[in-house]
Coordinates of C-alpha atoms in Angstrom, one line a residue:
M1 CA 20.3 -39.8 75.9
K2 CA 21.5 -39.5 72.3
K3 CA 19.0 -40.6 69.7
K4 CA 20.2 -42.9 66.9
I5 CA 19.4 -41.2 63.6
P6 CA 17.9 -43.4 60.7
I7 CA 19.9 -42.3 57.8
L8 CA 18.8 -42.8 54.2
L9 CA 21.2 -41.4 51.6
S10 CA 19.4 -42.4 48.5
G11 CA 17.9 -39.9 46.0
Q12 CA 19.3 -37.0 44.0
G13 CA 21.7 -34.2 44.9
T14 CA 25.1 -34.1 46.6
L15 CA 25.9 -36.3 49.5
Q16 CA 25.6 -33.2 51.8
D17 CA 22.1 -32.4 50.4
R18 CA 20.9 -36.0 50.9
L19 CA 22.2 -36.2 54.5
Y20 CA 20.5 -32.9 55.3
H21 CA 17.1 -34.0 53.9
S22 CA 17.4 -37.3 55.7
I23 CA 17.9 -35.7 59.1
R24 CA 15.4 -33.0 58.4
S25 CA 12.7 -35.5 57.4
S26 CA 13.4 -37.5 60.6
I27 CA 12.8 -34.3 62.6
L28 CA 9.6 -33.3 60.7
Q29 CA 8.1 -36.9 60.9
G30 CA 8.7 -37.1 64.7
V31 CA 11.3 -39.8 64.5
L32 CA 13.6 -37.3 66.2
K33 CA 11.4 -35.6 68.7
P34 CA 11.8 -32.0 70.1
G35 CA 14.6 -32.0 72.7
A36 CA 16.2 -35.2 71.4
Q37 CA 20.0 -35.1 71.4
L38 CA 21.8 -35.8 68.2
P39 CA 25.1 -37.7 68.0
S40 CA 28.2 -35.6 67.6
S41 CA 29.5 -34.9 64.1
R42 CA 32.5 -37.3 64.8
E43 CA 30.2 -40.2 65.9
L44 CA 27.8 -39.8 63.0
S45 CA 30.5 -39.5 60.4
Q46 CA 32.1 -42.8 61.7
E47 CA 28.7 -44.5 61.8
I48 CA 27.6 -43.7 58.2
S49 CA 31.2 -43.5 56.7
V50 CA 30.8 -39.9 55.6
S51 CA 33.5 -37.2 56.1
R52 CA 33.2 -35.3 59.3
N53 CA 33.3 -32.0 57.4
T54 CA 30.2 -33.0 55.4
V55 CA 28.4 -33.9 58.6
Q56 CA 29.4 -30.7 60.3
A57 CA 28.2 -28.7 57.3
V58 CA 24.8 -30.4 57.6
F59 CA 24.6 -29.7 61.3
D60 CA 25.5 -26.0 60.7
Q61 CA 22.7 -25.8 58.1
L62 CA 20.1 -27.4 60.4
S63 CA 21.1 -25.0 63.2
T64 CA 21.0 -21.9 60.9
E65 CA 17.5 -22.8 59.7
G66 CA 16.3 -23.5 63.3
Y67 CA 15.8 -27.2 63.3
T68 CA 18.5 -27.8 66.0
T69 CA 20.1 -25.8 68.8
G70 CA 23.5 -26.2 70.4
R71 CA 24.3 -26.3 74.1
I72 CA 27.8 -25.4 75.0
G73 CA 29.5 -28.5 76.5
S74 CA 26.4 -30.6 76.0
G75 CA 25.8 -31.2 72.3
T76 CA 23.2 -30.6 69.6
Y77 CA 19.5 -31.0 70.2
V78 CA 16.3 -30.9 68.1
S79 CA 14.6 -27.6 68.6
T80 CA 11.4 -27.5 70.6
T81 CA 9.8 -25.1 68.1
L82 CA 10.4 -26.0 64.4
P83 CA 10.6 -23.3 61.7
D84 CA 8.0 -25.1 59.7
N85 CA 5.5 -24.7 62.5
L86 CA 6.2 -21.0 62.7
M87 CA 5.3 -20.7 59.0
A88 CA 2.0 -22.6 59.3
I89 CA -1.2 -20.6 59.8
S90 CA -3.5 -22.1 62.4
G91 CA -7.2 -21.4 62.9
S92 CA -10.5 -22.1 61.2
K93 CA -10.9 -21.9 57.5
I94 CA -12.3 -18.7 56.1
S95 CA -15.3 -19.1 53.9
K96 CA -14.8 -17.8 50.4
N97 CA -18.2 -16.1 50.7
S98 CA -17.5 -14.6 54.2
G99 CA -17.1 -11.1 52.8
E100 CA -20.0 -11.0 50.4
S101 CA -22.4 -9.4 52.9
M102 CA -20.0 -6.6 53.7
P103 CA -19.0 -4.7 50.5
L104 CA -15.5 -3.2 50.8
P105 CA -15.3 0.5 50.0
L106 CA -12.9 1.1 47.1
G107 CA -11.1 4.3 46.1
K108 CA -12.2 6.1 43.0
R109 CA -9.0 5.1 41.1
S110 CA -9.6 1.4 41.9
E111 CA -13.2 1.6 40.7
I112 CA -12.0 3.1 37.4
L113 CA -9.3 0.5 36.9
N114 CA -11.8 -2.3 37.7
S115 CA -14.2 -1.0 35.1
F116 CA -11.4 -1.5 32.5
W117 CA -10.2 -4.8 34.0
S118 CA -13.3 -6.8 33.2
S119 CA -12.6 -6.4 29.5
S120 CA -8.8 -6.5 29.4
Q121 CA -7.6 -9.0 32.1
P122 CA -5.3 -11.6 30.8
R123 CA -6.5 -15.2 30.5
D124 CA -5.0 -18.0 32.6
S125 CA -4.8 -20.4 29.7
A126 CA -2.1 -20.4 27.0
P127 CA -2.7 -17.8 24.3
Q128 CA -5.0 -18.9 21.4
P129 CA -5.0 -17.4 17.9
F130 CA -5.4 -14.5 17.6
S131 CA -4.3 -13.0 20.9
V132 CA -2.8 -9.5 20.5
G133 CA 0.6 -8.2 21.6
M134 CA 3.1 -11.1 21.2
S135 CA 5.8 -11.8 18.7
A136 CA 7.2 -15.1 17.6
V137 CA 7.7 -16.4 21.1
D138 CA 7.8 -20.0 19.9
H139 CA 11.2 -19.2 18.3
F140 CA 12.7 -17.2 21.2
P141 CA 16.3 -18.4 21.9
A142 CA 15.4 -19.5 25.4
A143 CA 18.6 -21.6 25.9
V144 CA 20.8 -18.6 25.1
W145 CA 18.8 -16.4 27.4
G146 CA 19.0 -19.0 30.2
R147 CA 22.7 -19.4 29.8
L148 CA 23.2 -15.6 30.0
L149 CA 21.0 -15.4 33.1
G150 CA 23.2 -18.0 34.9
R151 CA 26.4 -16.3 33.8
C152 CA 25.3 -12.8 34.9
W153 CA 24.3 -14.1 38.3
R154 CA 27.6 -15.8 38.8
E155 CA 29.6 -12.8 37.6
S156 CA 27.6 -9.9 39.0
Q157 CA 26.2 -11.1 42.4
D158 CA 27.6 -8.2 44.2
E159 CA 25.9 -5.6 42.0
I160 CA 22.7 -7.6 41.9
V161 CA 22.5 -8.0 45.7
N162 CA 24.0 -4.8 47.0
H163 CA 23.4 -2.0 44.5
V164 CA 20.2 0.0 43.7
W165 CA 19.9 2.1 40.6
P166 CA 16.3 3.4 40.3
S167 CA 17.1 4.7 36.8
G168 CA 18.5 1.4 35.7
H169 CA 21.9 -0.2 35.5
P170 CA 24.4 2.2 33.9
R171 CA 25.6 -0.5 31.5
L172 CA 22.1 -1.1 30.0
R173 CA 21.3 2.6 29.9
R174 CA 24.4 3.2 27.8
I175 CA 23.6 0.3 25.5
I176 CA 20.0 1.5 25.1
A177 CA 21.1 5.1 24.3
D178 CA 23.5 3.8 21.6
Y179 CA 20.7 1.5 20.2
A180 CA 18.0 4.3 20.3
R181 CA 20.3 6.7 18.4
S182 CA 21.3 4.3 15.7
S183 CA 18.0 2.4 15.1
R184 CA 15.4 5.1 15.9
G185 CA 17.2 8.4 15.3
L186 CA 16.7 9.6 18.9
Q187 CA 18.5 12.5 20.4
C188 CA 19.7 11.3 23.7
T189 CA 22.5 10.4 26.1
D190 CA 22.4 7.6 28.6
D191 CA 21.7 10.1 31.4
Q192 CA 18.2 10.5 29.8
I193 CA 17.3 6.8 30.1
V194 CA 15.2 5.4 32.8
I195 CA 14.6 1.6 32.9
V196 CA 11.0 0.5 33.7
N197 CA 8.9 -2.6 34.0
G198 CA 7.4 -2.3 30.5
T199 CA 5.2 0.3 28.8
Q200 CA 2.4 0.2 31.3
Q201 CA 4.8 1.3 34.1
A202 CA 6.2 4.0 31.9
I203 CA 2.7 5.4 31.4
S204 CA 1.9 5.1 35.1
L205 CA 5.0 7.1 36.0
A206 CA 4.2 9.7 33.4
A207 CA 0.7 10.1 34.8
Q208 CA 2.2 10.5 38.3
V209 CA 5.0 12.9 37.3
V210 CA 3.5 15.4 34.8
L211 CA -0.3 15.3 35.5
N212 CA -2.5 16.8 38.1
D213 CA -6.1 15.9 38.9
G214 CA -8.4 17.2 36.3
D215 CA -5.7 17.8 33.6
A216 CA -6.9 17.4 30.1
I217 CA -5.1 14.9 27.8
W218 CA -5.5 14.0 24.2
M219 CA -5.9 10.3 23.4
E220 CA -6.1 8.7 19.9
D221 CA -9.5 7.3 19.2
P222 CA -9.4 4.3 18.8
G223 CA -6.4 3.9 21.0
Y224 CA -4.5 1.9 23.7
D225 CA -7.1 0.9 26.3
C226 CA -4.5 0.3 29.1
A227 CA -3.2 3.8 28.7
R228 CA -6.7 5.2 28.9
A229 CA -7.3 3.2 32.1
I230 CA -4.1 4.5 33.7
F231 CA -4.7 8.1 32.8
A232 CA -8.4 8.0 33.9
A233 CA -7.4 6.5 37.2
A234 CA -4.9 9.2 37.7
G235 CA -7.7 11.8 37.5
A236 CA -7.1 13.0 34.0
Q237 CA -9.8 14.3 31.8
I238 CA -9.6 12.3 28.6
H239 CA -10.5 13.9 25.3
P240 CA -10.7 11.4 22.4
V241 CA -9.1 12.7 19.2
E242 CA -10.0 11.3 15.8
V243 CA -7.4 9.3 13.8
D244 CA -7.5 9.6 10.1
T245 CA -5.2 8.3 7.3
E246 CA -2.4 10.7 8.5
G247 CA -2.7 9.8 12.2
L248 CA -3.9 11.9 15.1
T249 CA -5.8 15.0 13.8
I250 CA -4.2 18.0 15.6
E251 CA -6.9 20.5 14.7
A252 CA -9.6 18.1 16.2
G253 CA -7.4 17.9 19.3
K254 CA -7.3 21.7 19.7
V255 CA -11.1 21.8 19.4
A256 CA -11.5 19.1 22.0
S257 CA -9.1 20.7 24.5
A258 CA -6.9 23.6 23.5
D259 CA -5.1 23.6 26.8
A260 CA -4.4 19.9 27.2
R261 CA -1.5 18.9 29.4
L262 CA -0.4 15.8 27.5
A263 CA -1.0 14.0 24.2
F264 CA -0.6 10.2 24.1
V265 CA 0.3 9.0 20.6
T266 CA 1.6 5.9 18.8
P267 CA 3.0 7.7 15.7
S268 CA 5.1 5.0 14.2
R269 CA 2.3 2.5 13.9
Q270 CA -1.0 3.7 15.5
F271 CA -2.6 1.2 17.8
P272 CA -4.8 -0.5 16.8
L273 CA -5.4 0.9 13.2
G274 CA -1.8 0.6 12.1
I275 CA -1.5 4.1 10.5
T276 CA 1.8 5.9 10.4
M277 CA 1.5 9.6 11.4
S278 CA 2.6 11.8 8.5
L279 CA 5.6 14.1 8.9
R280 CA 3.3 17.1 8.5
R281 CA 1.2 16.0 11.5
R282 CA 4.3 15.1 13.5
L283 CA 5.7 18.6 13.1
A284 CA 2.3 20.2 13.9
L285 CA 2.0 18.1 17.1
L286 CA 5.5 19.2 18.2
E287 CA 4.7 22.8 17.4
W288 CA 1.5 22.6 19.5
A289 CA 3.4 21.0 22.4
H290 CA 6.1 23.7 22.3
R291 CA 3.6 26.5 22.1
Q292 CA 1.4 25.2 24.9
Q293 CA 4.4 24.0 27.0
C294 CA 2.7 20.6 27.4
W295 CA 4.0 17.1 26.9
V296 CA 3.8 14.4 24.2
F297 CA 4.0 10.8 25.3
E298 CA 5.4 8.7 22.3
D299 CA 4.6 5.0 22.7
D300 CA 6.9 3.3 20.3
Y301 CA 5.7 -0.2 21.1
D302 CA 6.6 -2.1 18.0
H303 CA 9.0 -0.1 15.9
E304 CA 11.2 -3.2 15.3
F305 CA 8.4 -5.1 13.5
R306 CA 8.9 -3.4 10.1
Y307 CA 8.9 -5.7 7.1
S308 CA 9.5 -3.3 4.2
G309 CA 10.3 0.3 3.6
R310 CA 12.6 2.6 5.5
P311 CA 12.5 2.8 9.3
I312 CA 10.2 5.6 10.5
Q313 CA 11.8 8.5 12.3
A314 CA 10.8 8.6 16.0
L315 CA 8.9 11.7 17.0
Q316 CA 11.5 12.3 19.8
G317 CA 14.2 12.6 17.1
L318 CA 12.3 15.5 15.5
D319 CA 11.7 17.3 18.8
T320 CA 13.9 20.4 19.2
H321 CA 12.2 21.8 22.3
G322 CA 12.3 18.8 24.7
R323 CA 8.6 18.1 24.9
V324 CA 8.5 14.4 24.0
I325 CA 8.5 11.6 26.6
Y326 CA 9.6 8.5 24.6
S327 CA 8.7 4.9 25.7
G328 CA 10.3 1.8 24.2
T329 CA 9.9 -1.8 25.2
F330 CA 11.8 -5.1 24.9
S331 CA 8.7 -7.2 25.9
K332 CA 7.2 -7.3 22.4
M333 CA 10.3 -8.6 20.7
M334 CA 11.4 -10.9 23.5
F335 CA 8.4 -12.4 25.4
P336 CA 5.5 -10.9 27.4
G337 CA 6.8 -12.2 30.8
L338 CA 9.9 -10.1 30.4
R339 CA 8.7 -6.8 31.9
L340 CA 11.5 -4.6 30.6
G341 CA 11.2 -1.3 28.9
F342 CA 12.8 2.2 28.9
L343 CA 12.0 5.9 28.8
V344 CA 14.0 8.5 27.0
L345 CA 13.2 11.7 28.9
P346 CA 13.8 15.4 28.4
P347 CA 16.6 16.3 30.9
P348 CA 14.5 18.3 33.2
L349 CA 12.2 15.3 33.9
V350 CA 14.9 12.7 34.6
E351 CA 15.2 13.3 38.3
A352 CA 11.4 13.4 38.8
F353 CA 10.9 10.1 36.9
S354 CA 13.8 8.5 38.8
S355 CA 12.4 9.3 42.1
A356 CA 8.9 8.2 41.1
K357 CA 10.4 4.9 39.9
Y358 CA 12.3 4.5 43.2
F359 CA 9.1 4.9 45.3
A360 CA 7.1 2.6 42.9
D361 CA 9.4 -0.4 43.2
G362 CA 13.0 0.5 43.9
Q363 CA 14.3 -0.7 40.6
T364 CA 13.6 -3.1 37.7
S365 CA 15.1 -6.6 38.2
M366 CA 18.9 -6.1 38.1
L367 CA 19.5 -9.7 36.9
E368 CA 17.3 -9.2 33.9
Q369 CA 18.8 -5.8 33.1
L370 CA 22.3 -7.3 33.1
T371 CA 21.2 -10.3 31.0
M372 CA 19.5 -8.0 28.5
A373 CA 22.7 -6.0 28.3
A374 CA 24.7 -9.1 27.5
F375 CA 22.1 -10.3 25.1
I376 CA 22.4 -7.1 23.1
E377 CA 26.2 -6.7 23.4
E378 CA 26.9 -10.2 22.1
G379 CA 24.7 -9.9 19.0
H380 CA 21.9 -12.2 20.1
Y381 CA 19.3 -9.4 20.1
S382 CA 20.0 -8.2 16.5
S383 CA 20.0 -11.9 15.3
H384 CA 16.7 -12.5 17.1
V385 CA 15.2 -9.3 15.6
R386 CA 16.1 -10.4 12.0
R387 CA 14.7 -13.9 12.5
T388 CA 11.5 -12.6 14.1
R389 CA 10.9 -10.0 11.4
R390 CA 11.1 -12.7 8.7
L391 CA 8.8 -15.1 10.7
C392 CA 6.2 -12.4 11.4
A393 CA 6.1 -11.2 7.8
E394 CA 5.5 -14.8 6.7
R395 CA 2.8 -15.3 9.3
Q396 CA 1.0 -12.1 8.3
S397 CA 0.9 -13.4 4.7
V398 CA -0.5 -16.8 5.9
L399 CA -3.3 -15.0 7.8
I400 CA -4.2 -12.8 4.9
R401 CA -4.2 -15.8 2.5
E402 CA -6.4 -17.9 4.7
V403 CA -8.9 -15.2 5.5
N404 CA -9.3 -14.5 1.8
R405 CA -9.6 -18.2 1.0
Q406 CA -11.9 -19.2 3.8
L407 CA -13.9 -16.0 4.5
P408 CA -14.5 -14.2 1.2
G409 CA -17.0 -11.4 1.7
K410 CA -17.3 -12.0 5.4
L411 CA -14.0 -10.6 6.7
E412 CA -11.8 -8.0 5.0
V413 CA -8.0 -7.8 5.8
H414 CA -5.3 -5.7 4.2
P415 CA -1.5 -6.2 4.2
S416 CA 0.6 -4.1 6.5
E417 CA 4.3 -3.4 6.1
A418 CA 4.7 -3.5 9.9
G419 CA 3.2 -4.6 13.2
L420 CA 2.0 -7.7 15.1
H421 CA -1.7 -7.6 14.2
L422 CA -4.2 -6.8 11.5
I423 CA -7.8 -5.7 11.6
G424 CA -10.4 -8.0 10.1
W425 CA -13.1 -5.6 8.9
L426 CA -16.7 -6.9 9.3
P427 CA -19.7 -6.2 7.2
E428 CA -21.5 -3.0 8.0
G429 CA -23.8 -3.2 11.0
S430 CA -22.0 -6.1 12.6
D431 CA -21.8 -6.5 16.4
A432 CA -18.1 -7.2 16.9
A433 CA -18.4 -7.6 20.7
S434 CA -21.0 -10.4 20.3
I435 CA -18.9 -12.0 17.6
A436 CA -15.8 -12.0 19.8
E437 CA -17.7 -13.8 22.5
L438 CA -18.9 -16.5 20.1
C439 CA -15.3 -16.8 18.9
Q440 CA -14.1 -17.3 22.5
Q441 CA -16.4 -20.3 22.8
K442 CA -14.7 -21.8 19.7
G443 CA -11.2 -21.2 21.1
V444 CA -10.5 -18.1 19.0
D445 CA -9.2 -15.0 20.9
V446 CA -10.1 -11.9 18.9
H447 CA -10.8 -8.4 20.2
P448 CA -13.6 -6.2 19.0
L449 CA -12.3 -2.9 17.7
S450 CA -14.9 -1.2 19.9
R451 CA -12.8 -2.3 22.9
Y452 CA -10.3 0.4 22.0
T453 CA -12.8 3.2 21.0
I454 CA -14.2 6.0 23.1
R455 CA -16.7 7.2 20.5
N456 CA -18.6 4.7 18.2
R457 CA -17.1 4.1 14.8
Q458 CA -19.2 3.6 11.7
R459 CA -17.6 0.2 10.9
E460 CA -16.6 -2.6 13.2
G461 CA -13.7 -5.0 13.1
L462 CA -11.8 -7.7 14.9
V463 CA -8.3 -7.1 16.0
M464 CA -6.2 -10.2 15.2
G465 CA -2.7 -10.9 16.3
Y466 CA -0.7 -13.3 14.1
A467 CA 2.9 -13.1 15.0
A468 CA 2.9 -15.7 17.8
Y469 CA 1.3 -18.5 15.8
S470 CA 2.7 -21.0 13.4
P471 CA 1.1 -21.3 9.9
A472 CA -0.7 -24.5 11.1
R473 CA -2.2 -22.7 14.1
I474 CA -3.2 -19.7 12.0
R475 CA -5.0 -22.0 9.5
A476 CA -6.8 -23.8 12.3
G477 CA -7.8 -20.5 13.9
V478 CA -9.3 -19.1 10.7
R479 CA -11.3 -22.4 10.3
R480 CA -12.8 -21.9 13.7
L481 CA -13.4 -18.2 13.0
A482 CA -15.1 -19.2 9.8
S483 CA -17.4 -21.6 11.7
V484 CA -18.7 -18.6 13.6
L485 CA -19.0 -16.1 10.8
E486 CA -20.6 -18.4 8.3
K487 CA -23.6 -18.8 10.6
L488 CA -24.0 -15.0 10.8
F489 CA -23.4 -13.7 7.2

């Protein structure tokens, strides 16, 4: 016997959507029970005054999703087993503490990464002043980006759905090669570009491709803690190399490990100290890499954030022997959730990195690659860079002014012609880690400089990002910081 369907066509969406949800709800709520026969599409269309084509489209959708089944010569029936039931997990609840009595054995690499994770894991809450690593995200042209996302999906569905390019979409690789040559002075073709999910994946791929267990590497000290974690987990022997006013000290590196396999450097603006490696040191580093037949990983994480002076020549652009692995990122200039970066590789390494990328995750999101390509081609990226540079320079000035006004003698900051953060130097003998914990309790997110060091430094400081925060938030953040420091000094 056919079951009369209670139809409620109110709500939002197209008529077809509303009819579909009405019938589906009747099935899930048990009004239409398993095995019940539905009216024919002709009968239902006449009953509710809806075109038969619309009703048939709804019936087809319900059948495709498994809510109904058709019997030839008999009609349409509610399925005896609903798809929602197949997705539900039955059984008793598992206690959150059920595994505490049975420690799980972890691999050595996991243990190493976990040891770094405790101090570097991102917070669930919205970033507070002075979180590091973000630009002026509050002024990102989100509407433009969203419009381009939709357009790229509509125009390029076939490429997005059916094509796999582990090295990246050819269009974006070509655009990046042009951009890298013109803005950074790189020597490259689009065949040398591999698109990655940000700098951290670039480092992970390099560790996989060019390092063996036990290989020695140079790392700037202080330096990027995520890179240190990745290389340590890959089995590398990390040798900290001092950074002075000219950048990485090459002679100290040779003393630490003359036969290192790789040097990880941030020459354009050393992280976190903000020092630019001198030309003399750059040439010496390249000469060492050539003579030793080893690799230099150049992390050019924030080259676009330069507020005065001439752009700094990338190390890769000076390399005449193909020893530099260059890493760039869009995540800093755009927004952290956009995991999109690129490698510029010596030609002999391209195939190895492409295969490592393929086996890591297939490819970086094709929709975001195509959207980024359109964002650059149509001039939105260059406009965003210009606006962001101006805002970040202004925000750096606000931070310096407020620290000097509210914390004289307690925190020392110096202007920088580039970057997204400054170091607030503390009085001698300060415990920056304890101070950072007290600041967290006041809603101020600062990192102790010791987080990035391998050996102890004589003077401690607080690493303070400023680019993502309005002048009002910066002033408020410094007031909260002052409420902590004034009780200590």
